[in-house]
Coordinates of C-alpha atoms and ligand atoms in Angstrom, one line a residue:
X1 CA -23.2 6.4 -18.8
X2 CA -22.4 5.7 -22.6
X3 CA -19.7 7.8 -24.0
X4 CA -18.7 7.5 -27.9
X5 CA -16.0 8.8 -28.6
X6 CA -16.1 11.3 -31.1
X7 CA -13.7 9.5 -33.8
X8 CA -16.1 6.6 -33.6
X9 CA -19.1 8.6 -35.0
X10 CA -20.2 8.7 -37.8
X11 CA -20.6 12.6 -38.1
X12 CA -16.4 12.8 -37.4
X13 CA -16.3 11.1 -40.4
X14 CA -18.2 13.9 -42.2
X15 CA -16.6 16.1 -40.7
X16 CA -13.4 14.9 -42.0
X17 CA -15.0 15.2 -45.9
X18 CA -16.7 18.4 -45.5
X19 CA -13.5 19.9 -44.5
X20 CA -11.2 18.4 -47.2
X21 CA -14.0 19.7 -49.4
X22 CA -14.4 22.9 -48.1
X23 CA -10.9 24.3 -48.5
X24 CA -10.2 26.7 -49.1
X25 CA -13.3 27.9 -47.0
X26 CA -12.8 31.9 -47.0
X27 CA -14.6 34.1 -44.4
X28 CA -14.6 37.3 -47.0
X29 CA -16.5 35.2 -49.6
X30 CA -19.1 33.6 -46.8
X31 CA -19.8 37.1 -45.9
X32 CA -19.9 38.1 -49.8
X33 CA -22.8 35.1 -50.4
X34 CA -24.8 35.5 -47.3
X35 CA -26.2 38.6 -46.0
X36 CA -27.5 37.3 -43.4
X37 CA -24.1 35.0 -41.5
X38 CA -23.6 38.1 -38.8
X39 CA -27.3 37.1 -37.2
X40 CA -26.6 33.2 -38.3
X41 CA -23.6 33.4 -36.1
X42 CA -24.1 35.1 -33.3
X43 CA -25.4 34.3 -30.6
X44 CA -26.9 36.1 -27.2
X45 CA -26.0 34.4 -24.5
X46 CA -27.6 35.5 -20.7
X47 CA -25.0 38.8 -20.0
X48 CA -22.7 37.8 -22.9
X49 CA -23.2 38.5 -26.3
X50 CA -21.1 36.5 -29.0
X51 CA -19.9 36.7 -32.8
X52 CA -18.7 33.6 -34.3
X53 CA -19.4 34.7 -37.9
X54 CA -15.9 35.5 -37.9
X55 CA -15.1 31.7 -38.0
X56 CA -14.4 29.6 -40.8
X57 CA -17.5 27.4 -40.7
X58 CA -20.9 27.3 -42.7
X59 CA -24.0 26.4 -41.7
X60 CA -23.3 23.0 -43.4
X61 CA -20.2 22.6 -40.8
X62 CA -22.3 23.7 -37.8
X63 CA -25.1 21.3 -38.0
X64 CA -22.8 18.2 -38.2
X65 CA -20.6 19.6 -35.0
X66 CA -24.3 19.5 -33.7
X67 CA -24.6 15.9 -34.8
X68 CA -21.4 14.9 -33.4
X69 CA -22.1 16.7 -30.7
X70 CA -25.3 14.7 -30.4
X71 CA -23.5 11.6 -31.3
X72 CA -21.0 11.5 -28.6
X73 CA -23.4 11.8 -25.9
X74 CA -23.2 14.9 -24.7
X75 CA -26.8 15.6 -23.8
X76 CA -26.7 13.0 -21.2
X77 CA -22.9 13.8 -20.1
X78 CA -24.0 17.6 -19.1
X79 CA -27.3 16.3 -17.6
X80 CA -25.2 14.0 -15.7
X81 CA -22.9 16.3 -14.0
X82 CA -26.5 18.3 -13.4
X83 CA -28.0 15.3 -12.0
X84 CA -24.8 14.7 -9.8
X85 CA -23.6 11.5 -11.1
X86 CA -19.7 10.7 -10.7
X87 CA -18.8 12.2 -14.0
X88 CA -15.1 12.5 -12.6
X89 CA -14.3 8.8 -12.6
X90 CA -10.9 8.7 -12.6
X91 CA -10.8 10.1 -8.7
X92 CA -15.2 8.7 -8.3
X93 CA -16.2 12.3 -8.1
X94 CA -19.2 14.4 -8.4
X95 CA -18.3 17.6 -10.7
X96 CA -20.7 20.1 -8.7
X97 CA -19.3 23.2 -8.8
X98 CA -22.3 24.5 -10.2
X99 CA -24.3 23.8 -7.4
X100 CA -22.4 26.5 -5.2
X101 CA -24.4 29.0 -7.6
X102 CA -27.7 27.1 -7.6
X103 CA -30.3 29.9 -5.6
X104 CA -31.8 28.0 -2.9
X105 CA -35.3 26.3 -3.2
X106 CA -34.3 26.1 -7.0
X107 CA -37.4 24.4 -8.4
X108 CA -35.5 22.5 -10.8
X109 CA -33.8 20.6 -8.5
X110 CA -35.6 17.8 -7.3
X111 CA -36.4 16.7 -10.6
X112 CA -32.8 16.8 -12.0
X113 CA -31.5 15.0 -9.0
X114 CA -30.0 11.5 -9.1
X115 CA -28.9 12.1 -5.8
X116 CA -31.2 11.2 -3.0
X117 CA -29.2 14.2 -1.0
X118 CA -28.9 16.8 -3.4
X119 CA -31.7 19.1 -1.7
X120 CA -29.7 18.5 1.5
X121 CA -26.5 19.5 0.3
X122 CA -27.5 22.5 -1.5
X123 CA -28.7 23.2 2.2
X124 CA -25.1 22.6 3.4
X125 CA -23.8 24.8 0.3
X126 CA -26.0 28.1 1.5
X127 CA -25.2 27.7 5.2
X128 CA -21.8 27.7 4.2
X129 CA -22.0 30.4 2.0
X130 CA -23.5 32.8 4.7
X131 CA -21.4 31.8 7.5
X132 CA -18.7 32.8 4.9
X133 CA -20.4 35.6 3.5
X134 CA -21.2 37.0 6.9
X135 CA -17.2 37.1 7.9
X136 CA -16.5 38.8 4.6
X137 CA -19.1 41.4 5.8
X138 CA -17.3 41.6 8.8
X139 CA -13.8 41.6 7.8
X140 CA -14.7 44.6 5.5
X141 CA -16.2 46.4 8.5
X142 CA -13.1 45.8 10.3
X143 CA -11.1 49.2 9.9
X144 CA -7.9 47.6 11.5
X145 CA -7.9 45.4 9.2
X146 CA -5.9 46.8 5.6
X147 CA -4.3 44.2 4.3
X148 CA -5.7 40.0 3.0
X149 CA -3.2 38.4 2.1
X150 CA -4.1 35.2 -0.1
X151 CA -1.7 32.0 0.4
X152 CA -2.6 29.8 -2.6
X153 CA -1.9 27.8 -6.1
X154 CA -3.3 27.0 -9.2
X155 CA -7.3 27.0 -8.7
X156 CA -6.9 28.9 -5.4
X157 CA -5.0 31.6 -6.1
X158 CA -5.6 32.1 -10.1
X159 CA -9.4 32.3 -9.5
X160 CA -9.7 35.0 -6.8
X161 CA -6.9 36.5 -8.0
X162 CA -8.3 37.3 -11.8
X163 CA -11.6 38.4 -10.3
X164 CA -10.6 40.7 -7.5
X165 CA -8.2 42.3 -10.7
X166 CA -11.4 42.3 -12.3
X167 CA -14.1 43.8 -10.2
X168 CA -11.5 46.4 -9.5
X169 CA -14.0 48.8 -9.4
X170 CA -16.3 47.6 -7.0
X171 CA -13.6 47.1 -4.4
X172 CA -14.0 48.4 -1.3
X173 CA -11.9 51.6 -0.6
X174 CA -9.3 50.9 2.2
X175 CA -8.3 47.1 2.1
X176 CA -5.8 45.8 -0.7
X177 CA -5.2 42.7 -1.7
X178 CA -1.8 40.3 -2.5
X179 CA -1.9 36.8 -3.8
X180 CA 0.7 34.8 -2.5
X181 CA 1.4 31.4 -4.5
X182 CA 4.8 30.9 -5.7
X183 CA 7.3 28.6 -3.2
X184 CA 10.2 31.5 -4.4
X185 CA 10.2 33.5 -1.6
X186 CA 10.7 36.1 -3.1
X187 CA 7.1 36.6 -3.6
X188 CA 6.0 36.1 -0.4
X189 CA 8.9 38.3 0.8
X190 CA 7.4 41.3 -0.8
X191 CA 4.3 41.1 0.5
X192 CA 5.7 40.9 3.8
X193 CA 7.8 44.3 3.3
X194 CA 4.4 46.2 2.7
X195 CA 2.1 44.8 6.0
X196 CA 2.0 45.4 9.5
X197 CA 0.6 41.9 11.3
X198 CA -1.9 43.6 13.3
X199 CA -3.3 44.8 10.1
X200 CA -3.3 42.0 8.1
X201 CA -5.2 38.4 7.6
X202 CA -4.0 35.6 6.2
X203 CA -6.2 32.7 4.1
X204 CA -4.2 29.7 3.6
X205 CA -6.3 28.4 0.4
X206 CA -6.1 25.1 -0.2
X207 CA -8.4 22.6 -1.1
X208 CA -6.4 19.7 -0.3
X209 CA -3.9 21.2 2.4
X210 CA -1.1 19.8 1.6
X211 CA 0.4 21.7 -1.5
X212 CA 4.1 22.5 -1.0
X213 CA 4.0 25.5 -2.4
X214 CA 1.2 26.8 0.2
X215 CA 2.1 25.1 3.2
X216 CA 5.7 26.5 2.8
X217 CA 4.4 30.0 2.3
X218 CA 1.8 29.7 5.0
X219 CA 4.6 28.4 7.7
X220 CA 6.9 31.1 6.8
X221 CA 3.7 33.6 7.2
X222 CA 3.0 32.3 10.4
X223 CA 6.9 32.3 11.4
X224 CA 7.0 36.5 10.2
X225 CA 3.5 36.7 12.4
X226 CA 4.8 35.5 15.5
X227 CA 8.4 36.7 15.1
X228 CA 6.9 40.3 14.7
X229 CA 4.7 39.8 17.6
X230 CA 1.3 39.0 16.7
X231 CA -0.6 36.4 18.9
X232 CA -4.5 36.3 17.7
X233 CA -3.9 33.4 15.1
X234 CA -7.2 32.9 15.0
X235 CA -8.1 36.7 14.1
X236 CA -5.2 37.2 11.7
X237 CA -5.4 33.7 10.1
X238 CA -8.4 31.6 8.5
X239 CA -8.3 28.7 6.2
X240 CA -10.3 28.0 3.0
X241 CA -10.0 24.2 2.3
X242 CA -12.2 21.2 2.7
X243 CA -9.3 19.2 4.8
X244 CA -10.5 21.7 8.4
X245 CA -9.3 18.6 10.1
X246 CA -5.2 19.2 8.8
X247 CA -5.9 23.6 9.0
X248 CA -6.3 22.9 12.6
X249 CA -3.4 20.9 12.8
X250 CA -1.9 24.0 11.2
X251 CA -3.1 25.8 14.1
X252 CA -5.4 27.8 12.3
X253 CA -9.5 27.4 14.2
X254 CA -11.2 29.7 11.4
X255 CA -12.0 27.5 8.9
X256 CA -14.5 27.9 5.6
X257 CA -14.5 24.2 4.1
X258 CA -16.0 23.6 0.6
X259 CA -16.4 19.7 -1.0
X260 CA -14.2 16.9 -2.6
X261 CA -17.1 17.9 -5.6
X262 CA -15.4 21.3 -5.9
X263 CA -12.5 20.9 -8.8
X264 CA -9.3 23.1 -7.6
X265 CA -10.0 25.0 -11.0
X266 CA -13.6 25.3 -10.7
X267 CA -13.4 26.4 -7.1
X268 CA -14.0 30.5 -7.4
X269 CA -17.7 29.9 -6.4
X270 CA -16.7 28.3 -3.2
X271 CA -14.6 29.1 0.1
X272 CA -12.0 29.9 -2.1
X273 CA -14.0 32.9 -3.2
X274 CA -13.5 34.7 0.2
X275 CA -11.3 37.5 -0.9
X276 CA -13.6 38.2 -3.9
X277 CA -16.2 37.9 -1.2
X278 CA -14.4 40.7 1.2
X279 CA -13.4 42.7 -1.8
X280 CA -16.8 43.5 -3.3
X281 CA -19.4 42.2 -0.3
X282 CA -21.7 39.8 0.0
X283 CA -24.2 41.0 -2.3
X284 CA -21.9 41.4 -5.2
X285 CA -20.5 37.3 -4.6
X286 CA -24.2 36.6 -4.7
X287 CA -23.9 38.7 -8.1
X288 CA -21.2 36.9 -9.5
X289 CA -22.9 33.4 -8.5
X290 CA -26.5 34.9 -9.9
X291 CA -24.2 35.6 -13.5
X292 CA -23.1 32.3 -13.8
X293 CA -26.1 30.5 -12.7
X294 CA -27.9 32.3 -15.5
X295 CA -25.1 30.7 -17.7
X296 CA -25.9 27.4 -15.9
X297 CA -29.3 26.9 -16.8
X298 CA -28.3 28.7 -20.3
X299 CA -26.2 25.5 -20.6
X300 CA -28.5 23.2 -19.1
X301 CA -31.8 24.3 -21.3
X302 CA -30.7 25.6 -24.5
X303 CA -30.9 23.9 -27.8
X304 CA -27.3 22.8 -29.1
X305 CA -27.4 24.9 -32.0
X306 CA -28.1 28.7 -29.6
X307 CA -26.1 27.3 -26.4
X308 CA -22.8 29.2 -26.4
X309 CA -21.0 26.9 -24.7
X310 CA -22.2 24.3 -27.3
X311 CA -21.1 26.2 -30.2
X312 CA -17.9 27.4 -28.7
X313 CA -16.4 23.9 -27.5
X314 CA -17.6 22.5 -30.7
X315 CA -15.6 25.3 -32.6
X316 CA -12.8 24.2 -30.6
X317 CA -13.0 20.5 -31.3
X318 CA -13.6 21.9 -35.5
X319 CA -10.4 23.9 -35.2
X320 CA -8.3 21.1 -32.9
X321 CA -8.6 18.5 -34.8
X322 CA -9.7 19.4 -38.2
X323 CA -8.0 22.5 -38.8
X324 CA -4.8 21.4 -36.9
X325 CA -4.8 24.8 -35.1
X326 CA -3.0 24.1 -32.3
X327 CA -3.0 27.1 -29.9
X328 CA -5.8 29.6 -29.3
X329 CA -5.1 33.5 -28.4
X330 CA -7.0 35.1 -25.7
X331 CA -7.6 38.9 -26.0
X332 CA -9.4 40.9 -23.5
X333 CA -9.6 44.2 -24.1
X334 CA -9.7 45.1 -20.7
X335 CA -6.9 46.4 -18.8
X336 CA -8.5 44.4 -15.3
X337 CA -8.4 41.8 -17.2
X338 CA -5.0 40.8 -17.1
X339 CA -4.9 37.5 -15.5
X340 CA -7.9 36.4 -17.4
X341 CA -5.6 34.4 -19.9
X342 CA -3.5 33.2 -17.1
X343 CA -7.2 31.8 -15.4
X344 CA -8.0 30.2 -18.5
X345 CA -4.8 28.6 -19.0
X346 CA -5.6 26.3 -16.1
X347 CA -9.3 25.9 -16.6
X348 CA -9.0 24.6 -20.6
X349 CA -5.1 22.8 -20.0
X350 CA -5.2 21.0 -16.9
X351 CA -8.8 19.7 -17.8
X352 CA -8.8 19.2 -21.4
X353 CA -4.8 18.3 -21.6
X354 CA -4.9 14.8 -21.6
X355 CA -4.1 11.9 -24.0
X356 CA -6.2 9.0 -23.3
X357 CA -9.7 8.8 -23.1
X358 CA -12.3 8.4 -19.9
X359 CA -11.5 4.4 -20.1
X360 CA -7.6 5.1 -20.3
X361 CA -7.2 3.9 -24.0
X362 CA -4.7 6.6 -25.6
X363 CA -6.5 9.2 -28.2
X364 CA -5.5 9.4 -31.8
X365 CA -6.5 12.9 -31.9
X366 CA -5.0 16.4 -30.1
X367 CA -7.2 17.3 -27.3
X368 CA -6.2 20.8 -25.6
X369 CA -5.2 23.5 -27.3
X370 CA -2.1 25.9 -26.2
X371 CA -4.2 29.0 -24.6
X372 CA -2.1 32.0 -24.0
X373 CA -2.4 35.9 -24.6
X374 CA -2.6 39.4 -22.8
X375 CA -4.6 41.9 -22.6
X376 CA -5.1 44.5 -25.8
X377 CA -3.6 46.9 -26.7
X378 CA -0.8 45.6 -25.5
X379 CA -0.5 42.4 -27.1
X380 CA -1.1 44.5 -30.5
X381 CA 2.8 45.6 -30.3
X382 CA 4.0 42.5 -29.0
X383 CA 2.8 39.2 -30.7
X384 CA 0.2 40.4 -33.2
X385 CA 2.4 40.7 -35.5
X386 CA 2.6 36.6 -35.8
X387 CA -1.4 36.4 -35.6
X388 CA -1.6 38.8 -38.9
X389 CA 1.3 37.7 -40.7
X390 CA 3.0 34.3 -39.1
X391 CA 3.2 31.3 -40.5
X392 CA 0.8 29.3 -37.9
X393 CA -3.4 30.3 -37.7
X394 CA -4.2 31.1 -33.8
X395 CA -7.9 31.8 -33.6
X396 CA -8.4 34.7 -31.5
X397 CA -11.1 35.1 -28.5
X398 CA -11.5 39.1 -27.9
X399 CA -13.6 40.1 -25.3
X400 CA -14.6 43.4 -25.0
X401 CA -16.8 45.5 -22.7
X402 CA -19.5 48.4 -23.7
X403 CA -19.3 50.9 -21.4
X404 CA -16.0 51.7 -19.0
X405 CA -15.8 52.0 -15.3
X406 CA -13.7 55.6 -16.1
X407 CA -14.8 59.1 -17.2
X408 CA -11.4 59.7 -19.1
X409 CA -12.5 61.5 -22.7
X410 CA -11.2 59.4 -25.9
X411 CA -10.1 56.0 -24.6
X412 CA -12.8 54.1 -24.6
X413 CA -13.8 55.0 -28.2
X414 CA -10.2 53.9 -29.0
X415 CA -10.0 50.8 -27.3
X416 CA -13.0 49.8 -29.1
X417 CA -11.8 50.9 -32.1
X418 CA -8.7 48.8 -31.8
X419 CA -10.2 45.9 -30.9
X420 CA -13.2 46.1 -34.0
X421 CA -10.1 46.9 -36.5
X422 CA -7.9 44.0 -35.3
X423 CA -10.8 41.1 -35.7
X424 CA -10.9 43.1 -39.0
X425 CA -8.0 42.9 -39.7
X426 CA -7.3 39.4 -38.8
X427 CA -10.2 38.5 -41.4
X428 CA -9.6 41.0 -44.0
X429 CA -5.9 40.8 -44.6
X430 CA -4.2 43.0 -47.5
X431 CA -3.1 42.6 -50.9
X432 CA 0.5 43.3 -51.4
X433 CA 1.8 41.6 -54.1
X434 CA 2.5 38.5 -51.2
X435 CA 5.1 40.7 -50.2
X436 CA 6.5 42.0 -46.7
X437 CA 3.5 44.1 -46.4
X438 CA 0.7 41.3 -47.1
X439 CA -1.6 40.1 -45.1
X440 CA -3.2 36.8 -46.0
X441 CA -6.4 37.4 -43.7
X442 CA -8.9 35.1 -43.3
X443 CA -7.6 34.4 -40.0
X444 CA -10.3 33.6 -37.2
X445 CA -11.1 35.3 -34.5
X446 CA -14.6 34.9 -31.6
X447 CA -16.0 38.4 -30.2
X448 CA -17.5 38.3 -26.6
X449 CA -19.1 41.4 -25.6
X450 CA -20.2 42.5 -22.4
X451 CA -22.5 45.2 -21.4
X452 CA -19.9 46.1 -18.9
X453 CA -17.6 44.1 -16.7
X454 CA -19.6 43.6 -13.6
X455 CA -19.7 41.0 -11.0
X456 CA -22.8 39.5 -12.7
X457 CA -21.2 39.5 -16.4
X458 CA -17.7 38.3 -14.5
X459 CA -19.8 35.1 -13.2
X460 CA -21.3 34.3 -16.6
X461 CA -18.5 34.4 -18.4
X462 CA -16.4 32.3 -16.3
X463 CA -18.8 29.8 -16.4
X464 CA -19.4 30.1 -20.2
X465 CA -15.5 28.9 -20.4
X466 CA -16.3 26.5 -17.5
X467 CA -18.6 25.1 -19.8
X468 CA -17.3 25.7 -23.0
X469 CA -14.3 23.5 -21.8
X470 CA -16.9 20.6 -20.8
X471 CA -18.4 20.6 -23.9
X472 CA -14.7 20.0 -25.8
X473 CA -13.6 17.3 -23.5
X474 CA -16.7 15.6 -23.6
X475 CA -16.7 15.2 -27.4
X476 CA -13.0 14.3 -27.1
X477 CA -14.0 11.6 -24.8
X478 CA -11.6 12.4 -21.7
X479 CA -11.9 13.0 -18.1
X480 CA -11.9 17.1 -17.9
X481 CA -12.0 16.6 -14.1
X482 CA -9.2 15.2 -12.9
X483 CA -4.9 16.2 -13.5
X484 CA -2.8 13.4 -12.7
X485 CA -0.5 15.1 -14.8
X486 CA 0.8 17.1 -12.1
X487 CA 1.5 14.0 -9.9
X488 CA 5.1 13.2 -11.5
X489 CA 7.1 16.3 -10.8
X490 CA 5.6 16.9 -7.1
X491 CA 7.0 13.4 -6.4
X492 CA 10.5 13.9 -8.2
X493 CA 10.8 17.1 -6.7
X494 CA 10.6 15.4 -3.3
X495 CA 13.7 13.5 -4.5
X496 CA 15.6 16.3 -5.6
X497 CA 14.8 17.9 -3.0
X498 CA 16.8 15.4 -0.4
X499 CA 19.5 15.4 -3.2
X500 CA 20.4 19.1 -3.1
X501 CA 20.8 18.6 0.7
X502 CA 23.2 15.7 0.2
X503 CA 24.6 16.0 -2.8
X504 CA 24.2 12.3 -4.4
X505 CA 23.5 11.9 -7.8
X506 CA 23.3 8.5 -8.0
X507 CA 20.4 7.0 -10.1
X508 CA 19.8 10.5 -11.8
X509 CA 20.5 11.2 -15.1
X510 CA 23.3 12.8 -16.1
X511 CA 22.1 15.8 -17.0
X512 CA 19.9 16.4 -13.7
X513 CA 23.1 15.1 -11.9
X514 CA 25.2 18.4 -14.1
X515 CA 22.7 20.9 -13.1
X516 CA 22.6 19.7 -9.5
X517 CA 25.9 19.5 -8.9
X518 CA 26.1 23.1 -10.4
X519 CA 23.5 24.3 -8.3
X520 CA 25.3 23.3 -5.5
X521 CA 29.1 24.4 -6.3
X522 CA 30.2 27.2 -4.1
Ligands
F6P601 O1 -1.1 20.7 -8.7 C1 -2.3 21.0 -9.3 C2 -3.4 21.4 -8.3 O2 -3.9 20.2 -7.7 C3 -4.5 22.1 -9.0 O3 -5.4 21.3 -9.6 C4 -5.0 22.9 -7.8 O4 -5.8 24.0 -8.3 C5 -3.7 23.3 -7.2 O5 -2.9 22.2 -7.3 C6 -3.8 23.7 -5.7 O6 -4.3 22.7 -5.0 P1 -4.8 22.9 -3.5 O7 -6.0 23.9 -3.5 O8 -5.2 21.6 -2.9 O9 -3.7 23.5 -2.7

């Protein structure tokens, strides 16, 4: 399909002069002149409400992104990956994670379908999905069972992880959870202090089935199994992967497999899912697939300028490369939603951090930004001082959530509070002679607001930044789907590896040959 890369339109270029001639743009004067830029900017999205009016961009500014938008082809990218074309080129992949939250008998499908076996696999996908479903059920019925214990990295670890944090609430009474993913045994160590093997079940999550980090953990698991006496493998171990064929090499026979379709990042709605899936039952997965398939078609059948994900990636293309901004702050005000930031981190850097384009020719332009944060308060008395008064702009994405999960008088009106007075702040600033005690304001920030944090408004707002982060890299022009970025230091690590067993440093450089041969001194 035809890509344009967005510095080869000619709405970049535009872009380019309405910035220069919009500095300074100032948010306390766009709200002064128009009474009506709360409505302009917002924007209801299905279970996630947004405000973007606290963004330094007029209408002028919006409806060129829109025309870049437009210009680079993104239409026909997203209907692509909807009609299952092999967006992911780089590794000839279909990008269908979506379709593990299509309902089935959609009536949409057959007409969006490029692929003569779409019907057939969204077949496979729900079989799948209720063979797993149905263990979930009955792993949650299983009162001997108290502990899961999730062996996993990067997309399967970070994704069940954030959301079983998440859904906290909904969690069944009498099973806990511990996510595994680290090769420092330490981690896996402490886990192993607080279970009982007839208790317990292992998922070795692994889409490929070969990381290092998991296969390491899941031997050593195995090892503690056997050495404490447990025999039933089969009951106290299953495998989520799409490589079944290695897992039983493992010597593991339960197996959920997912698709090479499935992203590692993306994969939450799949296999991978199963502890979500045992933590809050079948009908709340389905839930949390509904939520984001609401987002889907949200994406799919919106107009550019009311999608969210539209206008959010195309903020974040506005900010990257116009505004220089190089980092963006993520700020859920939500205590379960701690590793929401750490979830993102993967989903917008490993797709979006790359430096050539689809065809491999390098970009002259920054694609991903730096996302990092924690959840408020807390990050209030850590690092908000540099977001009010540092020297750098960080746009900041709050999220915040209606009504709490608790009955505990006071906090929820404060939380709030805090969260309304800091995007406040952030835009307000203070007058103070340009002193210690001035604030500059006009500082950006993005408020998402849920109704409540539920499995369905989980599911839509994961996809939201699923698709938010397509939007960005398609304008950029790269390849969100694949990470051979990773590749290098798997392969040197190998090396060093065989090096710390033997001691030869010839060929390294001198400073890994130092540290090695420090690492090793007795
Ligand atoms: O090393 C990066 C990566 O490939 C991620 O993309 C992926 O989520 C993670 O490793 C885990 O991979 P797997 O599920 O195959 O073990």
């Amino acid at each position: 399909m035809n890509r344009i890369r967005c510095d080869q339109t000619p709405a970049w270029a535009r872009l380019q002069t309405a910035f220069d001639q919009s500095r300074p743009f100032d948010l306390r004067k766009a709200f002064a002149t128009d009474a009506q830029r709360f409505e302009t900017f917002s924007q209801s999205a299905p279970h996630v409400f947004a405000d973007l009016s606290k963004n330094l961009i007029d209408t002028d500014t919006d409806a060129l992104l829109q025309d870049l938008a437009r210009q680079t082809g993104l239409e026909a990218h997203r209907d692509a990956m909807f009609s299952g074309a092999a967006i992911n080129t780089t590794e000839g992949r279909q990008v269908m994670h979506w379709l593990l939250r299509t309902p089935p008998h959609d009536p949409a499908m057959p007409a969006q379908s490029v692929h003569r076996h779409m019907a057939e696999t969204l077949h496979e996908v729900h079989t799948t999905q209720g063979t797993m479903l149905a263990f979930a059920e009955r792993v949650r019925a299983d009162a001997t069972i108290t502990d899961v214990v999730n062996i996993g990295i990067g997309g399967s670890d970070l994704g069940p992880q954030m959301a079983v944090l998440a859904l906290d609430e909904f969690v069944l009474p009498g099973k806990r959870f511990h996510f595994v993913s680290n090769v420092d045994g330490h981690e896996l160590a402490a886990v192993l202090k607080k279970i009982r093997p007839e208790h317990t079940l292992f998922l070795v999550a692994s889409k490929t089935f070969t990381t290092l980090e998991t296969m390491t953990n899941a031997q050593s698991a195995k090892a503690w199994f056997e050495a404490q006496g447990g025999t039933d493998i089969a009951r106290h171990f299953a495998a989520l992967t799409t490589n079944v064929v290695a897992a039983n090499a493992f010597g593991i026979r339960t197996t959920f497999g997912f698709w090479d379709w499935v992203g590692g990042r993306y994969s939450v709605w799949s296999a991978i899912g199963l502890p979500l899936a045992i933590a809050i039952g079948a009908q709340g997965f389905q839930e949390f697939l509904a939520g984001a398939h609401d987002m889907d078609e949200h994406f799919r059948s919106a107009p550019l300028a009311h999608n969210l994900p539209v206008r959010l990636g195309l903020l974040d293309v506005w900010y990257r490369n116009f505004h220089g901004f190089s980092s963006r702050s993520v700020a859920p005000y939500h205590s379960a939603l701690k590793r929401y930031p750490a979830y993102l981190q993967q989903l917008e850097m490993e797709s979006n951090g790359k430096r050539v384009d689809a065809d491999g020719q390098t970009l002259a332009y920054g694609t991903s930004p730096v996302i990092w944060g924690e959840p408020g308060t807390n990050g209030q008395h850590a690092y908000f001082q540099m977001l009010h008064q540092g020297t750098d702009v960080v746009p900041v994405e709050f999220v915040a959530v209606k009504t709490p999960k608790h009955n505990l008088p006071g906090h929820h009106t404060l939380l709030l509070a805090n969260v309304l007075a800091q995007a406040q702040a952030l835009m307000l600033g203070k007058s103070d002679a340009g002193g210690h005690k001035h604030f500059t304001g006009n500082r950006p920030s993005t408020f998402l607001l849920l109704d409540e944090l539920s499995p369905t408004s989980l599911g839509a707002l994961i996809a939201l930044q699923e698709h938010r982060v397509f939007v960005s890299g398609s304008v950029w022009g790269i390849n969100s789907f694949d990470q051979w970025g990773v590749e290098l230091g798997k392969v040197l690590a190998k090396d060093v590896e065989a090096r710390l067993q033997t001691g030869h440093v010839d060929g390294l450089d001198a400073s890994t040959a130092g540290l090695l041969a420090r690492v090793r001194a007795s």
